[in-house]
Coordinates of C-alpha atoms (C1' of nucleotides) in Angstrom, one line a residue:
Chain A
X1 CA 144.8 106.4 120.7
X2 CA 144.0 108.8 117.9
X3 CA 142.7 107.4 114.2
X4 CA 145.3 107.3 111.6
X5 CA 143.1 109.8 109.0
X6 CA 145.6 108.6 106.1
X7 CA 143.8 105.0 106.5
X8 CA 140.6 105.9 104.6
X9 CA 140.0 107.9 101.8
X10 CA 137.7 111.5 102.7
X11 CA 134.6 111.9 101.8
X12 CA 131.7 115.1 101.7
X13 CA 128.7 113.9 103.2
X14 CA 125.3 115.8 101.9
X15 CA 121.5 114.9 102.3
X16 CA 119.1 115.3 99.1
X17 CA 115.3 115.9 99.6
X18 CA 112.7 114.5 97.6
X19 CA 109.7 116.8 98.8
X20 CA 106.4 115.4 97.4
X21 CA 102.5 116.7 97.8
X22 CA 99.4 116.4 96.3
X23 CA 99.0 119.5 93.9
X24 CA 95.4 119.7 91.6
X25 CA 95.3 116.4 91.0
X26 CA 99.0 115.2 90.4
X27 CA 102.0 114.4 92.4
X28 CA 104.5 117.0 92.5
X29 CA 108.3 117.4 93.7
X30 CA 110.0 120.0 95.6
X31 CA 112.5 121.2 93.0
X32 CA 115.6 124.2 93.1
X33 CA 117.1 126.1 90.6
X34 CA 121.2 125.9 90.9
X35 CA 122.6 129.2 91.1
X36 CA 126.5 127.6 90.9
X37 CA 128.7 125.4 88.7
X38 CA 128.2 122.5 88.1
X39 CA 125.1 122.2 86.8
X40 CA 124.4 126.0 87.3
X41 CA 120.7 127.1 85.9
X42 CA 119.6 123.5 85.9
X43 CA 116.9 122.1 88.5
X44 CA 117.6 120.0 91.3
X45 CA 116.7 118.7 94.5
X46 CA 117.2 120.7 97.6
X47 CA 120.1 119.6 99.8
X48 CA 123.1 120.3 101.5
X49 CA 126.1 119.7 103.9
X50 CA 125.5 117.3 106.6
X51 CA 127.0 119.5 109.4
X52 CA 129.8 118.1 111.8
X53 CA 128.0 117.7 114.9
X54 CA 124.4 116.9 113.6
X55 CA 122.7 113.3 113.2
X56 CA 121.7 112.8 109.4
X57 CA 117.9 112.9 110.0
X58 CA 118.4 115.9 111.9
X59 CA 120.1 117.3 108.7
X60 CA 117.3 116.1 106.8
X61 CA 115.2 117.6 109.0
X62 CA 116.9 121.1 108.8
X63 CA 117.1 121.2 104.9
X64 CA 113.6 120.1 105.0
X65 CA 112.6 123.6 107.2
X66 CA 115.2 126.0 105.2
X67 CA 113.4 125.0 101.6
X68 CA 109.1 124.8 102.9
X69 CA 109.0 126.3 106.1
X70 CA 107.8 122.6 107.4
X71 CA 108.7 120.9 110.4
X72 CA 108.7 117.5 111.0
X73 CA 106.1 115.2 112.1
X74 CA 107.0 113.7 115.0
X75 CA 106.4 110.1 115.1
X76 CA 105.7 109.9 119.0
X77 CA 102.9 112.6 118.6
X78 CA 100.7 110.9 116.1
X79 CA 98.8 112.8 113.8
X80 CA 98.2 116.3 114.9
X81 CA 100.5 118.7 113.9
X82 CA 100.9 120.1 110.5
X83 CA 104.3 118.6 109.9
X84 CA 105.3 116.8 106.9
X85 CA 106.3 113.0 107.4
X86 CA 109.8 112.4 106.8
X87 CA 111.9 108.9 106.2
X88 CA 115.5 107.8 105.0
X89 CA 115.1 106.8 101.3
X90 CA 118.7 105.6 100.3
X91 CA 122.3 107.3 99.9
X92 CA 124.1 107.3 96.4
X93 CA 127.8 107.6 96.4
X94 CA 129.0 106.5 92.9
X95 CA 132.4 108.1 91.9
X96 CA 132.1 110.9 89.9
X97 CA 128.7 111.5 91.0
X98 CA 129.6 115.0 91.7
X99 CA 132.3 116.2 89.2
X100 CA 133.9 118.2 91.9
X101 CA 134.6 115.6 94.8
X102 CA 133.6 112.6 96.1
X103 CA 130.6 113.3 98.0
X104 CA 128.2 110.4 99.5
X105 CA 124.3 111.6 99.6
X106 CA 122.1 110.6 101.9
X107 CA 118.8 110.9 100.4
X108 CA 115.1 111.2 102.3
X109 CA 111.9 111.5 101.5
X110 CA 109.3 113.8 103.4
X111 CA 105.8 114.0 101.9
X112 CA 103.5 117.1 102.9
X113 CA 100.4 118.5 102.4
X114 CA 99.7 120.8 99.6
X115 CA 101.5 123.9 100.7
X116 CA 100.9 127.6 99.8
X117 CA 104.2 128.3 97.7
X118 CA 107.8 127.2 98.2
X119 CA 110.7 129.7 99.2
X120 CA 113.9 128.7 98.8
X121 CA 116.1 131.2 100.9
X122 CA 113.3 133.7 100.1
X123 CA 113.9 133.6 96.8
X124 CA 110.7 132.6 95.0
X125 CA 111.8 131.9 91.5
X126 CA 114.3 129.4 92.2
X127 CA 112.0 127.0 93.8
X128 CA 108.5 125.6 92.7
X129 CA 106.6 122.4 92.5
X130 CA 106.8 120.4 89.4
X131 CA 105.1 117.1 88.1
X132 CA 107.3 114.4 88.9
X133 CA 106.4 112.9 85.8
X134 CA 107.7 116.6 84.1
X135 CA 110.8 116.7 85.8
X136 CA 111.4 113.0 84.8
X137 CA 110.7 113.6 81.2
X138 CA 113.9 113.6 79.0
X139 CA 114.1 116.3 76.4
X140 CA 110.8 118.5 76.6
X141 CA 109.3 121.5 77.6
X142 CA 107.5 122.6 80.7
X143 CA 103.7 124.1 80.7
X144 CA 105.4 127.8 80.6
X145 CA 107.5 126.4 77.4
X146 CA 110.9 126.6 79.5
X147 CA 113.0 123.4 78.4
X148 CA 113.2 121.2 81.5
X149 CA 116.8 119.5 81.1
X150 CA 116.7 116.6 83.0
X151 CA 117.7 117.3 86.8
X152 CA 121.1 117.8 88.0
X153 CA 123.4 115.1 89.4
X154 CA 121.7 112.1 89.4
X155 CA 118.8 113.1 91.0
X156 CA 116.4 111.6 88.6
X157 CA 117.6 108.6 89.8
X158 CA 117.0 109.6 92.9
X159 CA 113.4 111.3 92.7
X160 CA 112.5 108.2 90.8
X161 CA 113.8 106.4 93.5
X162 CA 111.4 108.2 96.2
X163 CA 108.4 108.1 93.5
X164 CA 108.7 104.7 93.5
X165 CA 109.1 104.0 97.5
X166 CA 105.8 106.4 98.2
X167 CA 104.0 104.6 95.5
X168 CA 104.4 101.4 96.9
X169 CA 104.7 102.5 100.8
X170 CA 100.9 104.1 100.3
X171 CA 99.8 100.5 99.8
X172 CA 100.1 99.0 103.3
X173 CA 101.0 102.4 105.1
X174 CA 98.5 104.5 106.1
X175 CA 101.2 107.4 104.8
X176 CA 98.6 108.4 102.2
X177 CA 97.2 110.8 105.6
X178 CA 100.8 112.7 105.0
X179 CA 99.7 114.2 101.7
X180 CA 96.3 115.4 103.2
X181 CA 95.5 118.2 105.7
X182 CA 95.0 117.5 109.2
X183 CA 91.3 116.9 108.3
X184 CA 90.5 115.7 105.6
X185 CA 87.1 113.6 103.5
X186 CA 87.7 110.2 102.2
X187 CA 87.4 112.0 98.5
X188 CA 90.6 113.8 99.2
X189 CA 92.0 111.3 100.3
X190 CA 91.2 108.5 97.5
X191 CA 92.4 111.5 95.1
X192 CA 95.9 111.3 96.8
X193 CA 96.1 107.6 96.2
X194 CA 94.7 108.5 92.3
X195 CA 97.5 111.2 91.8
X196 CA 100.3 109.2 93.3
X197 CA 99.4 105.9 91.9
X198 CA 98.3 107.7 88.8
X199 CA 94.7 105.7 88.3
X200 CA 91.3 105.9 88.5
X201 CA 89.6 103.9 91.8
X202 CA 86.7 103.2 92.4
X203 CA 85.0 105.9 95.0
X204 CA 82.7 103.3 96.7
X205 CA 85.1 100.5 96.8
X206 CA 87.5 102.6 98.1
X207 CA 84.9 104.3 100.5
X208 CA 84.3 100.8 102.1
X209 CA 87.7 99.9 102.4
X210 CA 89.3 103.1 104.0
X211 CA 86.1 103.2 106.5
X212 CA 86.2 99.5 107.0
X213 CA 89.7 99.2 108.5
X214 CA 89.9 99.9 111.8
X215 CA 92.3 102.7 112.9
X216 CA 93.0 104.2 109.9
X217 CA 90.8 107.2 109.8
X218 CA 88.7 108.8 112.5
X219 CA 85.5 111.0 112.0
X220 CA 85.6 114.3 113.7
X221 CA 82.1 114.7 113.2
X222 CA 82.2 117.9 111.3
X223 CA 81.1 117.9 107.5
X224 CA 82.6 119.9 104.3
X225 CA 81.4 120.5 100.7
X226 CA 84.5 122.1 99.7
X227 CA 84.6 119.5 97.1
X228 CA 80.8 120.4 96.1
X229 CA 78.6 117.9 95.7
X230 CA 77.0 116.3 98.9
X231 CA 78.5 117.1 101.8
X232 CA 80.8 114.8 103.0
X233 CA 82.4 113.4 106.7
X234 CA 85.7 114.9 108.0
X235 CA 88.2 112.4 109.2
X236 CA 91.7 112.6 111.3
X237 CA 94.3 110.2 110.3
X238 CA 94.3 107.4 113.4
X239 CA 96.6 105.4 115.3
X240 CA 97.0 102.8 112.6
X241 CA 100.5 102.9 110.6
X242 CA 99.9 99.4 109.0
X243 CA 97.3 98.6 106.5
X244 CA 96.4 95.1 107.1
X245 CA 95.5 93.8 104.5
X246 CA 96.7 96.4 102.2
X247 CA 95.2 99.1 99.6
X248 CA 95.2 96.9 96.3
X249 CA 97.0 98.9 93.3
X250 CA 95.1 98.1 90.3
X251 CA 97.0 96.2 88.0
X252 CA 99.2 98.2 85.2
Chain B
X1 CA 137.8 125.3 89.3
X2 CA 138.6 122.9 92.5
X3 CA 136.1 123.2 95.1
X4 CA 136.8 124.6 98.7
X5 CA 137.5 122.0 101.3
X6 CA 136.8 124.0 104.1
X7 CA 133.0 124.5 103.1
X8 CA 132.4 121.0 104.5
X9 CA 133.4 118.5 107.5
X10 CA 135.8 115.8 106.2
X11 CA 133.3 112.0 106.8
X12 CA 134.8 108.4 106.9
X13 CA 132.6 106.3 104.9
X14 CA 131.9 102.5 105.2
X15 CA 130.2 99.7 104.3
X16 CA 128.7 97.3 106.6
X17 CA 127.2 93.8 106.1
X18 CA 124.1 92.3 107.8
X19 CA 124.8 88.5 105.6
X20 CA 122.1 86.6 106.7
X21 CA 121.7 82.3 106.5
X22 CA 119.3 79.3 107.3
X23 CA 121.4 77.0 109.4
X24 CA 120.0 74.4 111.3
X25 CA 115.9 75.7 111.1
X26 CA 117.1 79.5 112.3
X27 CA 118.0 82.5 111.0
X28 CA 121.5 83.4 111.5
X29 CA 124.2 86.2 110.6
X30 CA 127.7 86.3 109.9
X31 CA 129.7 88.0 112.9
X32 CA 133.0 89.0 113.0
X33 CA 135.3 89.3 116.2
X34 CA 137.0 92.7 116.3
X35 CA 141.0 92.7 116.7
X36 CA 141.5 96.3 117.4
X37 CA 139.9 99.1 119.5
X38 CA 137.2 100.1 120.2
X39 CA 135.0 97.0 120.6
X40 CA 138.1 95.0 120.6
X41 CA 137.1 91.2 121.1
X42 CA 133.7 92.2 120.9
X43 CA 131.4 90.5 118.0
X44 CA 130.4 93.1 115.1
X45 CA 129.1 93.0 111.4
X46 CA 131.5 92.7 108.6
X47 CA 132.6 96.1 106.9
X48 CA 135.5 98.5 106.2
X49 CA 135.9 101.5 104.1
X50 CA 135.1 102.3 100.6
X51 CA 137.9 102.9 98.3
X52 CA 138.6 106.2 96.4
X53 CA 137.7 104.5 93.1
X54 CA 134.8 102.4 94.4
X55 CA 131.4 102.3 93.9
X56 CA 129.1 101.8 97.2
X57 CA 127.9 98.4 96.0
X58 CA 131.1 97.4 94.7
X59 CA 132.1 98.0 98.0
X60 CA 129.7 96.1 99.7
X61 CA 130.3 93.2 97.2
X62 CA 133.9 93.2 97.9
X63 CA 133.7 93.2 101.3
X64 CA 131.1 90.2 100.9
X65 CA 133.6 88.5 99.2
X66 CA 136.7 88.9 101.5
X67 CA 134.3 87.7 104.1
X68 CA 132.7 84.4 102.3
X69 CA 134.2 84.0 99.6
X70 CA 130.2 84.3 97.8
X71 CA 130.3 86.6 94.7
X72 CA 127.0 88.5 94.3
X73 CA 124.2 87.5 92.2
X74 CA 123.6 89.3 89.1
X75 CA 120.2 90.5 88.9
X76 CA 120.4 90.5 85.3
X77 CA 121.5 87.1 84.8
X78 CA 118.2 85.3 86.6
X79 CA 119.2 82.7 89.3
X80 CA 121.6 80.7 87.6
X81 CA 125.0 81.2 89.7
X82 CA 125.4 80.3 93.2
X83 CA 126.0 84.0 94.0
X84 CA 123.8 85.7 97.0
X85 CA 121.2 88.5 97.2
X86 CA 123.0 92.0 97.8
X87 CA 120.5 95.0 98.3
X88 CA 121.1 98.4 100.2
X89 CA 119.6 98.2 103.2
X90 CA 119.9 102.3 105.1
X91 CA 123.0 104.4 106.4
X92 CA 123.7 105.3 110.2
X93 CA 125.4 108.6 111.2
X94 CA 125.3 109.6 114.6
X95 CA 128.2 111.5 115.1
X96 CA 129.2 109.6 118.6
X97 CA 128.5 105.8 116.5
X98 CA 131.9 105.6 116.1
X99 CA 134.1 107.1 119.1
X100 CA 137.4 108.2 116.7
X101 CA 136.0 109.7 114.2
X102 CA 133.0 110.8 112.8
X103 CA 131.9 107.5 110.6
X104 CA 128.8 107.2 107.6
X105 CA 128.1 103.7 107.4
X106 CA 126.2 102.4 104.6
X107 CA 124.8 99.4 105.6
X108 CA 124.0 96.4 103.2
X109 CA 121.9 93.2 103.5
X110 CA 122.9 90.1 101.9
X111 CA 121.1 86.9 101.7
X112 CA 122.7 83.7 101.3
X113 CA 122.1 80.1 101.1
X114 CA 123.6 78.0 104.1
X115 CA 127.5 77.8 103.5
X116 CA 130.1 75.5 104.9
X117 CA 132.2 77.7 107.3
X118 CA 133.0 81.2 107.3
X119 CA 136.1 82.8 106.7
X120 CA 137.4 85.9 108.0
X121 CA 140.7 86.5 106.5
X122 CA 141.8 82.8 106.5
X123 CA 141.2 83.2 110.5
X124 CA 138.0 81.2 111.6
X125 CA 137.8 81.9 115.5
X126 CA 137.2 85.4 114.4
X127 CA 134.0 84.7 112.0
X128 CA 130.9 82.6 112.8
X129 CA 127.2 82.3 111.8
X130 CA 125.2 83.2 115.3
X131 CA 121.5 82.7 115.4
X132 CA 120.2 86.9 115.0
X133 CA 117.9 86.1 118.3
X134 CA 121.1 85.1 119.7
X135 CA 123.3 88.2 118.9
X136 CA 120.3 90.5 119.4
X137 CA 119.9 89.3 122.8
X138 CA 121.4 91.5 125.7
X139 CA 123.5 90.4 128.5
X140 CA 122.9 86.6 128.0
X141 CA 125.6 83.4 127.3
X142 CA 126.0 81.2 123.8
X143 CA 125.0 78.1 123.6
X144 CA 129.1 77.7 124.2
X145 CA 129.0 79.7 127.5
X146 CA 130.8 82.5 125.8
X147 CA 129.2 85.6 127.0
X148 CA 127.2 87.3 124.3
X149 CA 127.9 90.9 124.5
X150 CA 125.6 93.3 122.7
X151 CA 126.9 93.5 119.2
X152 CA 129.9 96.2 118.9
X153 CA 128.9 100.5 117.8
X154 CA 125.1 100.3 116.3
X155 CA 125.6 97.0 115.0
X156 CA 122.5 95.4 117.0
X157 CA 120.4 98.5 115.4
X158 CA 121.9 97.4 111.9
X159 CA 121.3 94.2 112.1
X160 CA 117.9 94.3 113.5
X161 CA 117.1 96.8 110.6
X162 CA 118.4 94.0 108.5
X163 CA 116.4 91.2 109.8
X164 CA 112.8 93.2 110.0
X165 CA 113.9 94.0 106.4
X166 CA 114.7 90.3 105.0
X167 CA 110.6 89.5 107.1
X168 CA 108.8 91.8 105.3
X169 CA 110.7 91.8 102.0
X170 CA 109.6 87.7 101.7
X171 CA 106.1 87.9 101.9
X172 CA 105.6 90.1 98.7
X173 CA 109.0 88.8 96.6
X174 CA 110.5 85.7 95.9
X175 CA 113.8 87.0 97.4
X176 CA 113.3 83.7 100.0
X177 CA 114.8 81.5 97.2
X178 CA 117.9 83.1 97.8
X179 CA 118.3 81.3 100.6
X180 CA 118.3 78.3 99.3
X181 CA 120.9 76.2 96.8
X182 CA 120.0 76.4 93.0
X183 CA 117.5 73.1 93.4
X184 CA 115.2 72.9 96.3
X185 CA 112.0 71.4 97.4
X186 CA 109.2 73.2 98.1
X187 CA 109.7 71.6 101.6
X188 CA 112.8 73.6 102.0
X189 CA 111.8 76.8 101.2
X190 CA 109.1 76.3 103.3
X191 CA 111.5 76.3 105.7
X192 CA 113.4 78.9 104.7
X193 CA 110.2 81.0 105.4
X194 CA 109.6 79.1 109.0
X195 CA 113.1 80.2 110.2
X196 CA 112.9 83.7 108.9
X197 CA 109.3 84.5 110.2
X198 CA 110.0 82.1 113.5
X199 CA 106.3 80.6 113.0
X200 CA 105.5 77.1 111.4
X201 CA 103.2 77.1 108.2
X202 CA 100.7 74.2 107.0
X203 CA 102.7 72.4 104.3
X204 CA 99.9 71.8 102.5
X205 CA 98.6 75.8 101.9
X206 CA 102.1 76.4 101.5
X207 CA 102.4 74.3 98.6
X208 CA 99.2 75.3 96.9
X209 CA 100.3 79.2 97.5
X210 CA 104.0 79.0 95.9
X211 CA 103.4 76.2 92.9
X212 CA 100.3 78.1 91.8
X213 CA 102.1 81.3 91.4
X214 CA 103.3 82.1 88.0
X215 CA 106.6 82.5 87.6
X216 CA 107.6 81.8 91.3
X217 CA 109.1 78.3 90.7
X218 CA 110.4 76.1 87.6
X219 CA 110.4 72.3 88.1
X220 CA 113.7 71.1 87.1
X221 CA 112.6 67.3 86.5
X222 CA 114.7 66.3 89.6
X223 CA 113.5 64.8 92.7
X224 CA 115.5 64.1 96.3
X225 CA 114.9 62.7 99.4
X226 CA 117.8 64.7 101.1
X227 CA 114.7 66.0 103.5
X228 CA 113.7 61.8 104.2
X229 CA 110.1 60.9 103.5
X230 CA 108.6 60.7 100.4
X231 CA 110.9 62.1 97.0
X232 CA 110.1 65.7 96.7
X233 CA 110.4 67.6 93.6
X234 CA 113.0 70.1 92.9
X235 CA 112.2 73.3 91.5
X236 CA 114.4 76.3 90.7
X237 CA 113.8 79.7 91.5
X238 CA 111.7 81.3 88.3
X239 CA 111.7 85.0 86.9
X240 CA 109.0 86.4 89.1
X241 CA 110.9 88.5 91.7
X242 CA 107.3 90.0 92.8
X243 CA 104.6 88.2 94.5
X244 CA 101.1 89.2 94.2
X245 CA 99.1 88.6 95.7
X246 CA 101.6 88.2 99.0
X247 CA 102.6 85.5 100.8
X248 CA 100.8 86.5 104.4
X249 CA 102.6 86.1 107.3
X250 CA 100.5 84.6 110.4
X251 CA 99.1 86.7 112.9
X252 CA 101.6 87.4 115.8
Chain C
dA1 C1' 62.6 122.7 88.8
dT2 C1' 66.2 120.4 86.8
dC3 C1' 70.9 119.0 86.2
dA4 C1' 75.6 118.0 87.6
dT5 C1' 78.5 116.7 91.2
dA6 C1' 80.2 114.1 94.9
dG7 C1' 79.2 111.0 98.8
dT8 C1' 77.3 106.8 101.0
dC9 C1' 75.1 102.3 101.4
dG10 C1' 74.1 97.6 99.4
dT11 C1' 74.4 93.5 96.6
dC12 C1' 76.5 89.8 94.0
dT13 C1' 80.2 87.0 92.4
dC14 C1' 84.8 85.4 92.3
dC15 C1' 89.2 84.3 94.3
dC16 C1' 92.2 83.5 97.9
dT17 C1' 93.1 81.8 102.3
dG18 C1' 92.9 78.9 106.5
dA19 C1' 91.6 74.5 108.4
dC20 C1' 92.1 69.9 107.7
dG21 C1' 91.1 65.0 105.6
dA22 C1' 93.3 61.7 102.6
dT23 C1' 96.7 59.4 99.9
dA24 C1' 101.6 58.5 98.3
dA25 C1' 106.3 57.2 98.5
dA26 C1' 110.4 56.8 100.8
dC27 C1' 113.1 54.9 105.2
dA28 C1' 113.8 52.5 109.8
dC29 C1' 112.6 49.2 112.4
dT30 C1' 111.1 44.5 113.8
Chain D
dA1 C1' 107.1 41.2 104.8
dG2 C1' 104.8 44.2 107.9
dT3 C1' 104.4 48.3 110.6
dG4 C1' 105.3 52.9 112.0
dT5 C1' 107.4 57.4 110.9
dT6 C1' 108.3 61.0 108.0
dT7 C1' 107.6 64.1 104.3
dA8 C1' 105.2 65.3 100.0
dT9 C1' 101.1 66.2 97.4
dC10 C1' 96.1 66.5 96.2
dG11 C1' 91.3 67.7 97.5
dT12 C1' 87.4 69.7 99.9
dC13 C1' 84.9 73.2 102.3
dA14 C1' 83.7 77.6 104.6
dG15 C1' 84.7 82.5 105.2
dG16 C1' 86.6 87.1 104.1
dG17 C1' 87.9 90.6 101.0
dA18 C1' 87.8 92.8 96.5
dG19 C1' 85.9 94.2 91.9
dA20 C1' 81.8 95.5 89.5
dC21 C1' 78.1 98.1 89.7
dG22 C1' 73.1 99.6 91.1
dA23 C1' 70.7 102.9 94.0
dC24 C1' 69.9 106.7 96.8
dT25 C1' 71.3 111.3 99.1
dA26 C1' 72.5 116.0 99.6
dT27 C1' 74.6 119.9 98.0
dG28 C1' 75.4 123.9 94.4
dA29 C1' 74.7 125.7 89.5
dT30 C1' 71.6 126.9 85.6

DNA sequence: ATCATAGTCGTCTCCCTGACGATAAACACT
DNA sequence: AGTGTTTATCGTCAGGGAGACGACTATGAT
């Protein structure tokens, strides 16, 4: 027995990306420039059409590939590819969200690596990495003096949304690994937790505590002074996904 | 200018409720028996479609109240009302979840204190509280000898999701106290954490750990003996909504 | 050679937790 | 009235983890 379609109200379906990486020394957000109305010229976040026949983290997944070039970690295989990590973050569907229709947004979050440059359907200049905390700033300028409106939609909501959820997650996750390259020294990875938590720790204190916990990180024996200084270990991300007990956020 | 229709799929959108209780020392959830196809006379969540007009939480909300009769807790008016916790909890979209069309559900966790009866449209046979490890369990019987059948579309996925949420979100907020009435003992929020986590806790350390965190609980000046035993004080919930440090689950 | 930089190992103290003894105040029996 | 049971509440003690910070190591830059 067919569905009566008059019984429910239609609805446009999209998923929104917030894209975040480590880039020198703060945490950045994938963000596109809108080449149609509404909102046309302003920045947003990459998204799209959730297609008829596709699952939404597989939508997710396919935005996520069109705008970096990354695939997606898998979370069977742990810990070996280059792909970015990628997780449902929440879905805004106010009325009037979009002044067109009604559309319902599924949004995710994928953190990555630091990547070369983004691309966003090949077109350089209408994609780049920005400062979350630049592209959550009302009323101000950029570095390059452009005015940064505040994004489209409401996807500061959003982003701040997804800031928020990878701040906190990086606490008793061992998601911090998703921001680093597949090898990577305990420096690097004490500066992700700096840029994304936004303070200063302690490199001994945190030395002890990410080397203390078992399965969290692995040596691979090799050594790297790309940093300078003293050379220092190399390290895969292990088998552990839960920090137990967790990375302590300083206070304020 | 109107946007073009055909540029998208056309999505049903819904709101689905895992409402979750203390009854009787375990956790339970509100079910719902299905009248109509597919699933019919099978046990599922509480949900329908969003309206036009409607908000996603509004949605949830309403359909919270057509379903209790609870009206949701402001979070800006602290703990006051006898309204219940309402929080977005993730959205499912297989295409294939929902066999006549392709259905978003946006799923929403509600926590309430222990209620006298369900209602589900005035009709009572068709609502009941079920312990979760009950309605999660596959091919097994009631305590009524009514077989249990798995839980109608994704709805064992949902409200799994629901349940591993409310366990985790407890330990590091004082969202517990929302299962509770406006005055309880420490004694029965103790217990409130003993049903949810399914493991007993030493009275004692529990009582040191919540009346020596700050803001966590107000003593009203009241004491009962509703529990028997000794009088107990009764404390209302205070303005902390974070816990930190945590309150640790047991090992396993 | 000296300095700057980054990494790594230790130490000390404080606080929180788990384990558990002891006491207090109600009720239900006899 | 006394005794047992139940629940609440306070105290004590040992161990683990975190913050603060000293000390030493191994590179490259000047």
């Amino acid at each position: 027995m067919p569905y009566d379609p008059s019984a429910f109200p239609p609805f446009a379906v999209t998923v929104d990306l917030v894209v975040l990486t480590v880039r020198r020394h703060s945490l950045c957000a994938l963000a596109v420039r809108r080449g149609e109305s509404p909102f046309q010229g302003r920045w947003a976040l990459p998204g799209g059409f959730v297609r008829a026949d596709e699952d939404l983290a597989q939508a997710a997944a396919r935005e996520l590939a069109e705008e970096t070039g990354l695939s997606v970690h898998d979370p069977a295989a742990p810990a070996q590819d280059n792909g970015a990590h990628l997780e449902q973050l929440a879905t805004y569907g106010d009325p009037g969200r979009d002044p067109r229709m009604r559309v319902v947004s599924v949004a995710h979050l994928a953190l990555a690596p630091d990547l070369p440059a983004p691309r966003a359907g090949g077109d350089a200049s209408n994609a780049r990495w920005a400062p979350v905390e630049e592209l959550l700033r009302q009323d101000d300028y950029g570095r390059d003096g452009e005015p940064v409106a505040p994004l489209a939609f409401d996807h500061a909501r959003i982003l701040s949304d997804g800031v928020e959820r990878a701040r906190s997650k990086i606490e008793y996750s061992s998601l911090a690994t998703a921001f680093c390259p597949p090898e990577f020294t305990v420096g690097e990875l004490r500066r992700v937790y700096e840029a994304v938590w936004g303070v200063a720790l302690d490199p001994r204190n945190f030395h002890r505590k990410v080397t203390g916990t078992p399965g969290f990180l692995v040596p691979t024996g090799g050594t790297t002074t790309r940093q300078g200084g003293r050379p220092a270990q190399l390290f895969r991300a292990g088998g552990a996904t839960l920090l137990n007990p967790p990375m302590l956020r300083p206070e304020v």
